[in-house]
């Protein structure tokens, strides 16, 4: 059977992708950030996932204000990097796992969480920057990826609790898939940042570190945090953090081990947070 071996949580700033693509990671501004991911690159080379279920948000690249699914699962064979205005990033295309994605869609929808099924989609920095942070610059991504897009761009995004409960349904789905697969769940986005309006540039280290603590100690209570608290404390784009709760929910109630924790300010306009949790079961 498929099993969820680990959860990876990380921010997804576009400028991080540009720093990697332009060979600027050793510059003084970027060096401390990439240092925080050195362990992660070694860890994932050992962990060797077969499939990553990657929770992220599209930033008006694949979707526009004309059509915005709350939860969308990528069921295609292949997903190309999106053109976000400067041409597509020169990173490999993402290979999907249509069979597992279709199984998850069936299981989760029959479990009463409605998903949008996507059979063709380009993927933006929300998905490709986390892959670059963990895998560097390979010729091809070393595993399959199921993109899972969440609306955090147009009000109303889903609640943290809805995300957490959906994560649990995703766990049931993955664990009932009849192939031996090492699956990781990733939650991306955040931490505190606001890209617009009078509070643009907002960063809240106290909030972010408390969020990381609560992800470990009591995610179920963290999931009850209302949107207004994310907005007030972590800025308008800080609400991306609800996506971490999908991946955290998918890790289930089994005991977990923290293998890595990292926090760095700033990367572009954003506070970067990163956690790696292993499932002990
Ligand atoms: C930035 C951060 C994001 O999460 C994003 O989607 C776009 C830009 C930034 O800090 O510049
Ligand atoms: Fe974002």
mmCIF file of C-alpha atoms and ligand atoms in Angstrom:
data_model
loop_
_atom_site.group_PDB
_atom_site.id
_atom_site.type_symbol
_atom_site.label_atom_id
_atom_site.label_comp_id
_atom_site.label_asym_id
_atom_site.label_seq_id
_atom_site.Cartn_x
_atom_site.Cartn_y
_atom_site.Cartn_z
ATOM 1 C CA UNK A 1 0.000 0.000 0.000
ATOM 2 C CA UNK A 2 1.065 3.603 -0.398
ATOM 3 C CA UNK A 3 2.312 5.258 2.792
ATOM 4 C CA UNK A 4 2.950 8.862 3.809
ATOM 5 C CA UNK A 5 6.506 8.952 5.087
ATOM 6 C CA UNK A 6 7.077 12.668 5.663
ATOM 7 C CA UNK A 7 5.721 16.195 5.467
ATOM 8 C CA UNK A 8 7.684 19.132 4.106
ATOM 9 C CA UNK A 9 6.594 22.739 4.716
ATOM 10 C CA UNK A 10 8.183 25.696 2.996
ATOM 11 C CA UNK A 11 7.594 29.210 1.707
ATOM 12 C CA UNK A 12 7.586 29.715 -2.082
ATOM 13 C CA UNK A 13 8.856 33.207 -2.950
ATOM 14 C CA UNK A 14 9.393 33.820 -6.727
ATOM 15 C CA UNK A 15 12.673 35.715 -6.132
ATOM 16 C CA UNK A 16 14.110 32.508 -4.607
ATOM 17 C CA UNK A 17 13.480 30.780 -7.944
ATOM 18 C CA UNK A 18 15.152 33.646 -9.790
ATOM 19 C CA UNK A 19 18.189 33.497 -7.448
ATOM 20 C CA UNK A 20 18.590 29.772 -8.214
ATOM 21 C CA UNK A 21 18.000 30.159 -11.964
ATOM 22 C CA UNK A 22 20.442 33.094 -12.254
ATOM 23 C CA UNK A 23 23.183 31.445 -10.150
ATOM 24 C CA UNK A 24 23.008 34.021 -7.354
ATOM 25 C CA UNK A 25 22.567 31.724 -4.349
ATOM 26 C CA UNK A 26 26.049 32.466 -2.935
ATOM 27 C CA UNK A 27 25.475 36.228 -2.834
ATOM 28 C CA UNK A 28 25.451 37.703 0.707
ATOM 29 C CA UNK A 29 21.711 38.452 0.553
ATOM 30 C CA UNK A 30 20.816 34.873 -0.416
ATOM 31 C CA UNK A 31 23.505 32.753 1.208
ATOM 32 C CA UNK A 32 21.867 32.523 4.691
ATOM 33 C CA UNK A 33 18.578 31.470 3.117
ATOM 34 C CA UNK A 34 20.016 28.667 0.977
ATOM 35 C CA UNK A 35 22.153 27.475 3.894
ATOM 36 C CA UNK A 36 18.898 26.618 5.660
ATOM 37 C CA UNK A 37 18.003 24.209 2.858
ATOM 38 C CA UNK A 38 21.349 22.372 2.642
ATOM 39 C CA UNK A 39 20.241 19.792 5.189
ATOM 40 C CA UNK A 40 16.922 19.398 3.358
ATOM 41 C CA UNK A 41 18.650 18.570 0.064
ATOM 42 C CA UNK A 42 20.734 15.863 1.727
ATOM 43 C CA UNK A 43 17.704 14.565 3.590
ATOM 44 C CA UNK A 44 15.549 14.227 0.484
ATOM 45 C CA UNK A 45 18.339 12.484 -1.422
ATOM 46 C CA UNK A 46 18.159 9.804 1.285
ATOM 47 C CA UNK A 47 14.366 9.861 1.714
ATOM 48 C CA UNK A 48 13.785 9.216 -2.023
ATOM 49 C CA UNK A 49 10.034 9.803 -2.301
ATOM 50 C CA UNK A 50 8.232 8.131 -5.213
ATOM 51 C CA UNK A 51 5.498 10.765 -5.247
ATOM 52 C CA UNK A 52 5.035 14.213 -3.705
ATOM 53 C CA UNK A 53 1.497 15.380 -3.043
ATOM 54 C CA UNK A 54 2.257 19.090 -3.295
ATOM 55 C CA UNK A 55 -0.216 21.592 -1.837
ATOM 56 C CA UNK A 56 0.335 25.063 -3.256
ATOM 57 C CA UNK A 57 -1.556 28.013 -4.655
ATOM 58 C CA UNK A 58 -1.752 29.282 -8.182
ATOM 59 C CA UNK A 59 -1.067 33.046 -8.438
ATOM 60 C CA UNK A 60 -3.381 33.880 -11.377
ATOM 61 C CA UNK A 61 -1.104 31.843 -13.702
ATOM 62 C CA UNK A 62 -3.215 28.778 -14.573
ATOM 63 C CA UNK A 63 -6.436 30.310 -13.287
ATOM 64 C CA UNK A 64 -7.593 33.905 -13.546
ATOM 65 C CA UNK A 65 -10.261 35.908 -11.786
ATOM 66 C CA UNK A 66 -12.658 34.314 -14.296
ATOM 67 C CA UNK A 67 -12.449 30.885 -12.696
ATOM 68 C CA UNK A 68 -11.012 29.996 -9.284
ATOM 69 C CA UNK A 69 -11.473 26.515 -7.833
ATOM 70 C CA UNK A 70 -11.192 26.306 -4.038
ATOM 71 C CA UNK A 71 -9.438 22.906 -4.188
ATOM 72 C CA UNK A 72 -8.094 21.497 -7.474
ATOM 73 C CA UNK A 73 -6.217 18.238 -8.020
ATOM 74 C CA UNK A 74 -3.853 17.836 -10.968
ATOM 75 C CA UNK A 75 -4.588 14.510 -12.665
ATOM 76 C CA UNK A 76 -2.490 15.026 -15.820
ATOM 77 C CA UNK A 77 0.601 13.092 -16.964
ATOM 78 C CA UNK A 78 2.644 16.266 -17.173
ATOM 79 C CA UNK A 79 2.541 19.898 -16.023
ATOM 80 C CA UNK A 80 4.624 22.587 -17.716
ATOM 81 C CA UNK A 81 6.175 25.530 -15.832
ATOM 82 C CA UNK A 82 3.913 28.578 -16.208
ATOM 83 C CA UNK A 83 4.904 31.843 -17.838
ATOM 84 C CA UNK A 84 4.534 34.397 -15.026
ATOM 85 C CA UNK A 85 5.569 37.358 -17.160
ATOM 86 C CA UNK A 86 9.282 36.705 -17.797
ATOM 87 C CA UNK A 87 8.865 33.450 -19.744
ATOM 88 C CA UNK A 88 8.525 30.045 -18.069
ATOM 89 C CA UNK A 89 11.283 29.167 -15.554
ATOM 90 C CA UNK A 90 13.891 26.930 -17.155
ATOM 91 C CA UNK A 91 13.107 24.027 -14.841
ATOM 92 C CA UNK A 92 12.013 20.534 -15.876
ATOM 93 C CA UNK A 93 8.360 19.795 -16.532
ATOM 94 C CA UNK A 94 6.579 18.072 -13.670
ATOM 95 C CA UNK A 95 5.573 14.444 -14.174
ATOM 96 C CA UNK A 96 2.262 13.639 -12.506
ATOM 97 C CA UNK A 97 0.829 10.370 -11.202
ATOM 98 C CA UNK A 98 -2.573 10.215 -12.929
ATOM 99 C CA UNK A 99 -3.508 6.885 -11.385
ATOM 100 C CA UNK A 100 -2.878 7.936 -7.785
ATOM 101 C CA UNK A 101 -4.376 11.393 -8.431
ATOM 102 C CA UNK A 102 -7.576 9.825 -9.816
ATOM 103 C CA UNK A 103 -7.722 7.486 -6.818
ATOM 104 C CA UNK A 104 -7.342 10.418 -4.410
ATOM 105 C CA UNK A 105 -10.003 12.402 -6.288
ATOM 106 C CA UNK A 106 -12.432 9.495 -6.066
ATOM 107 C CA UNK A 107 -11.714 8.738 -2.421
ATOM 108 C CA UNK A 108 -11.800 12.354 -1.230
ATOM 109 C CA UNK A 109 -14.893 13.351 -3.224
ATOM 110 C CA UNK A 110 -16.807 10.268 -2.032
ATOM 111 C CA UNK A 111 -15.588 11.236 1.457
ATOM 112 C CA UNK A 112 -17.597 14.467 0.871
ATOM 113 C CA UNK A 113 -14.806 16.952 0.092
ATOM 114 C CA UNK A 114 -15.496 18.419 -3.343
ATOM 115 C CA UNK A 115 -12.454 18.834 -5.569
ATOM 116 C CA UNK A 116 -12.055 20.266 -9.053
ATOM 117 C CA UNK A 117 -10.363 17.792 -11.390
ATOM 118 C CA UNK A 118 -7.695 19.379 -13.573
ATOM 119 C CA UNK A 119 -6.477 17.489 -16.639
ATOM 120 C CA UNK A 120 -4.366 20.295 -18.104
ATOM 121 C CA UNK A 121 -2.556 22.982 -16.134
ATOM 122 C CA UNK A 122 0.696 24.931 -16.022
ATOM 123 C CA UNK A 123 2.322 25.241 -12.598
ATOM 124 C CA UNK A 124 3.779 28.493 -11.249
ATOM 125 C CA UNK A 125 6.371 29.443 -8.616
ATOM 126 C CA UNK A 126 4.062 28.204 -5.863
ATOM 127 C CA UNK A 127 4.960 24.661 -6.949
ATOM 128 C CA UNK A 128 8.287 24.964 -8.767
ATOM 129 C CA UNK A 129 10.179 27.047 -6.175
ATOM 130 C CA UNK A 130 9.717 24.466 -3.381
ATOM 131 C CA UNK A 131 10.919 21.734 -5.798
ATOM 132 C CA UNK A 132 14.011 23.817 -6.635
ATOM 133 C CA UNK A 133 14.728 24.460 -2.943
ATOM 134 C CA UNK A 134 14.786 20.752 -2.136
ATOM 135 C CA UNK A 135 16.121 19.245 -5.370
ATOM 136 C CA UNK A 136 18.349 22.011 -6.759
ATOM 137 C CA UNK A 137 18.748 22.041 -10.536
ATOM 138 C CA UNK A 138 18.363 18.474 -11.858
ATOM 139 C CA UNK A 139 17.814 17.582 -15.539
ATOM 140 C CA UNK A 140 14.505 16.034 -14.501
ATOM 141 C CA UNK A 141 12.664 16.103 -11.152
ATOM 142 C CA UNK A 142 13.548 12.828 -9.429
ATOM 143 C CA UNK A 143 9.978 11.837 -8.527
ATOM 144 C CA UNK A 144 6.369 12.248 -9.552
ATOM 145 C CA UNK A 145 4.348 15.184 -8.262
ATOM 146 C CA UNK A 146 0.594 15.576 -7.806
ATOM 147 C CA UNK A 147 -0.180 19.315 -7.811
ATOM 148 C CA UNK A 148 -2.970 20.299 -5.420
ATOM 149 C CA UNK A 149 -3.983 23.930 -5.891
ATOM 150 C CA UNK A 150 -5.845 25.874 -3.183
ATOM 151 C CA UNK A 151 -7.521 29.243 -3.588
ATOM 152 C CA UNK A 152 -5.896 31.748 -1.236
ATOM 153 C CA UNK A 153 -6.002 34.603 -3.758
ATOM 154 C CA UNK A 154 -9.692 35.522 -4.027
ATOM 155 C CA UNK A 155 -11.880 35.919 -0.931
ATOM 156 C CA UNK A 156 -13.042 33.605 0.595
ATOM 157 C CA UNK A 157 -10.245 31.064 0.954
ATOM 158 C CA UNK A 158 -11.068 27.807 2.758
ATOM 159 C CA UNK A 159 -10.804 27.828 6.562
ATOM 160 C CA UNK A 160 -7.808 26.311 8.305
ATOM 161 C CA UNK A 161 -10.077 23.691 9.800
ATOM 162 C CA UNK A 162 -11.507 22.731 6.404
ATOM 163 C CA UNK A 163 -7.935 22.369 5.151
ATOM 164 C CA UNK A 164 -6.923 20.244 8.131
ATOM 165 C CA UNK A 165 -9.932 17.922 7.784
ATOM 166 C CA UNK A 166 -9.338 17.654 4.032
ATOM 167 C CA UNK A 167 -5.755 16.643 4.804
ATOM 168 C CA UNK A 168 -7.072 13.790 6.902
ATOM 169 C CA UNK A 169 -9.267 12.637 4.008
ATOM 170 C CA UNK A 170 -6.221 12.816 1.716
ATOM 171 C CA UNK A 171 -4.356 10.562 4.127
ATOM 172 C CA UNK A 172 -7.175 7.997 4.021
ATOM 173 C CA UNK A 173 -7.092 8.196 0.232
ATOM 174 C CA UNK A 174 -3.336 7.742 -0.123
ATOM 175 C CA UNK A 175 -3.211 4.903 2.396
ATOM 176 C CA UNK A 176 -5.890 3.001 0.490
ATOM 177 C CA UNK A 177 -3.980 3.076 -2.805
ATOM 178 C CA UNK A 178 -2.931 -0.404 -3.747
ATOM 179 C CA UNK A 179 0.687 0.204 -4.784
ATOM 180 C CA UNK A 180 3.791 0.316 -2.649
ATOM 181 C CA UNK A 181 4.683 3.980 -2.863
ATOM 182 C CA UNK A 182 6.690 6.268 -0.616
ATOM 183 C CA UNK A 183 4.580 9.431 -0.624
ATOM 184 C CA UNK A 184 5.478 12.790 0.885
ATOM 185 C CA UNK A 185 2.967 15.580 1.473
ATOM 186 C CA UNK A 186 4.197 19.152 1.086
ATOM 187 C CA UNK A 187 2.512 22.337 2.277
ATOM 188 C CA UNK A 188 3.810 25.556 0.754
ATOM 189 C CA UNK A 189 3.332 29.324 0.945
ATOM 190 C CA UNK A 190 3.614 31.849 3.790
ATOM 191 C CA UNK A 191 4.934 32.773 6.226
ATOM 192 C CA UNK A 192 4.078 36.366 7.126
ATOM 193 C CA UNK A 193 3.967 38.711 4.147
ATOM 194 C CA UNK A 194 1.802 41.400 2.652
ATOM 195 C CA UNK A 195 2.441 42.484 -0.936
ATOM 196 C CA UNK A 196 -0.143 45.245 -1.207
ATOM 197 C CA UNK A 197 -1.710 48.262 0.467
ATOM 198 C CA UNK A 198 -0.477 50.414 3.349
ATOM 199 C CA UNK A 199 0.894 47.448 5.312
ATOM 200 C CA UNK A 200 2.985 46.093 2.387
ATOM 201 C CA UNK A 201 6.232 44.650 3.725
ATOM 202 C CA UNK A 202 4.702 43.432 6.992
ATOM 203 C CA UNK A 203 6.670 40.647 8.730
ATOM 204 C CA UNK A 204 5.769 39.144 12.119
ATOM 205 C CA UNK A 205 8.496 36.905 13.549
ATOM 206 C CA UNK A 206 6.637 36.274 16.802
ATOM 207 C CA UNK A 207 3.532 35.062 14.980
ATOM 208 C CA UNK A 208 5.539 32.922 12.543
ATOM 209 C CA UNK A 209 7.536 31.154 15.220
ATOM 210 C CA UNK A 210 4.409 30.523 17.279
ATOM 211 C CA UNK A 211 2.816 29.073 14.115
ATOM 212 C CA UNK A 212 5.782 26.710 13.682
ATOM 213 C CA UNK A 213 5.519 25.684 17.359
ATOM 214 C CA UNK A 214 1.799 25.009 17.049
ATOM 215 C CA UNK A 215 2.259 23.021 13.817
ATOM 216 C CA UNK A 216 4.283 20.615 15.946
ATOM 217 C CA UNK A 217 2.483 20.761 19.289
ATOM 218 C CA UNK A 218 -1.194 21.110 18.474
ATOM 219 C CA UNK A 219 -2.114 21.419 14.799
ATOM 220 C CA UNK A 220 -5.754 20.649 15.492
ATOM 221 C CA UNK A 221 -6.110 23.762 17.682
ATOM 222 C CA UNK A 222 -4.029 25.800 15.206
ATOM 223 C CA UNK A 223 -6.488 24.807 12.482
ATOM 224 C CA UNK A 224 -9.238 26.684 14.374
ATOM 225 C CA UNK A 225 -7.464 30.033 13.924
ATOM 226 C CA UNK A 226 -9.826 32.370 11.988
ATOM 227 C CA UNK A 227 -8.805 34.092 8.759
ATOM 228 C CA UNK A 228 -8.883 37.515 10.389
ATOM 229 C CA UNK A 229 -6.040 36.495 12.700
ATOM 230 C CA UNK A 230 -3.862 35.426 9.754
ATOM 231 C CA UNK A 231 -4.608 38.722 8.020
ATOM 232 C CA UNK A 232 -4.045 40.891 11.079
ATOM 233 C CA UNK A 233 -0.916 39.139 12.336
ATOM 234 C CA UNK A 234 0.707 37.707 9.187
ATOM 235 C CA UNK A 235 -0.523 40.102 6.482
ATOM 236 C CA UNK A 236 -2.927 39.568 3.596
ATOM 237 C CA UNK A 237 -0.719 36.961 1.889
ATOM 238 C CA UNK A 238 0.049 35.299 5.236
ATOM 239 C CA UNK A 239 -3.251 33.483 4.738
ATOM 240 C CA UNK A 240 -1.311 31.172 2.377
ATOM 241 C CA UNK A 241 -0.403 29.352 5.608
ATOM 242 C CA UNK A 242 -3.778 27.565 5.654
ATOM 243 C CA UNK A 243 -2.226 25.308 2.978
ATOM 244 C CA UNK A 244 0.296 23.984 5.499
ATOM 245 C CA UNK A 245 -2.660 22.593 7.456
ATOM 246 C CA UNK A 246 -3.681 20.333 4.553
ATOM 247 C CA UNK A 247 -0.280 18.660 4.566
ATOM 248 C CA UNK A 248 -0.226 18.591 8.387
ATOM 249 C CA UNK A 249 -3.673 16.951 8.439
ATOM 250 C CA UNK A 250 -2.457 14.378 5.911
ATOM 251 C CA UNK A 251 0.274 13.334 8.337
ATOM 252 C CA UNK A 252 -2.537 12.126 10.608
ATOM 253 C CA UNK A 253 -2.404 11.601 14.350
ATOM 254 C CA UNK A 254 0.608 9.279 14.226
ATOM 255 C CA UNK A 255 3.657 10.493 16.132
ATOM 256 C CA UNK A 256 6.051 12.586 14.094
ATOM 257 C CA UNK A 257 9.693 13.500 14.435
ATOM 258 C CA UNK A 258 10.983 16.986 13.605
ATOM 259 C CA UNK A 259 14.025 16.482 11.429
ATOM 260 C CA UNK A 260 14.524 20.094 10.395
ATOM 261 C CA UNK A 261 13.270 23.557 11.327
ATOM 262 C CA UNK A 262 14.426 26.797 9.741
ATOM 263 C CA UNK A 263 13.279 30.413 9.735
ATOM 264 C CA UNK A 264 14.782 33.335 7.882
ATOM 265 C CA UNK A 265 13.831 36.968 7.233
ATOM 266 C CA UNK A 266 13.721 38.370 4.629
ATOM 267 C CA UNK A 267 13.455 36.773 1.212
ATOM 268 C CA UNK A 268 12.020 39.447 -1.051
ATOM 269 C CA UNK A 269 8.970 40.598 0.973
ATOM 270 C CA UNK A 270 8.463 37.379 2.848
ATOM 271 C CA UNK A 271 9.463 35.568 6.039
ATOM 272 C CA UNK A 272 10.653 32.106 5.032
ATOM 273 C CA UNK A 273 9.683 29.160 7.221
ATOM 274 C CA UNK A 274 10.606 25.534 6.677
ATOM 275 C CA UNK A 275 9.832 22.303 8.546
ATOM 276 C CA UNK A 276 10.477 18.664 7.777
ATOM 277 C CA UNK A 277 8.495 16.113 9.772
ATOM 278 C CA UNK A 278 8.832 12.352 9.493
ATOM 279 C CA UNK A 279 6.001 9.994 10.304
ATOM 280 C CA UNK A 280 7.241 7.473 12.838
ATOM 281 C CA UNK A 281 4.563 4.880 12.042
HETATM 282 C C1 LIG B 1 6.389 37.155 -2.839
HETATM 283 C C2 LIG B 1 5.931 36.132 -2.035
HETATM 284 C C3 LIG B 1 4.939 35.250 -2.473
HETATM 285 O O1 LIG B 1 4.402 34.244 -1.727
HETATM 286 C C4 LIG B 1 4.419 35.400 -3.737
HETATM 287 O O2 LIG B 1 3.524 34.496 -4.147
HETATM 288 C C5 LIG B 1 4.852 36.436 -4.558
HETATM 289 C C6 LIG B 1 5.847 37.314 -4.113
HETATM 290 C C7 LIG B 1 7.473 38.091 -2.388
HETATM 291 O O3 LIG B 1 7.875 38.082 -1.217
HETATM 292 O O4 LIG B 1 7.981 38.853 -3.219
HETATM 293 FE FE1 LIG B 2 2.563 33.159 -2.827
#
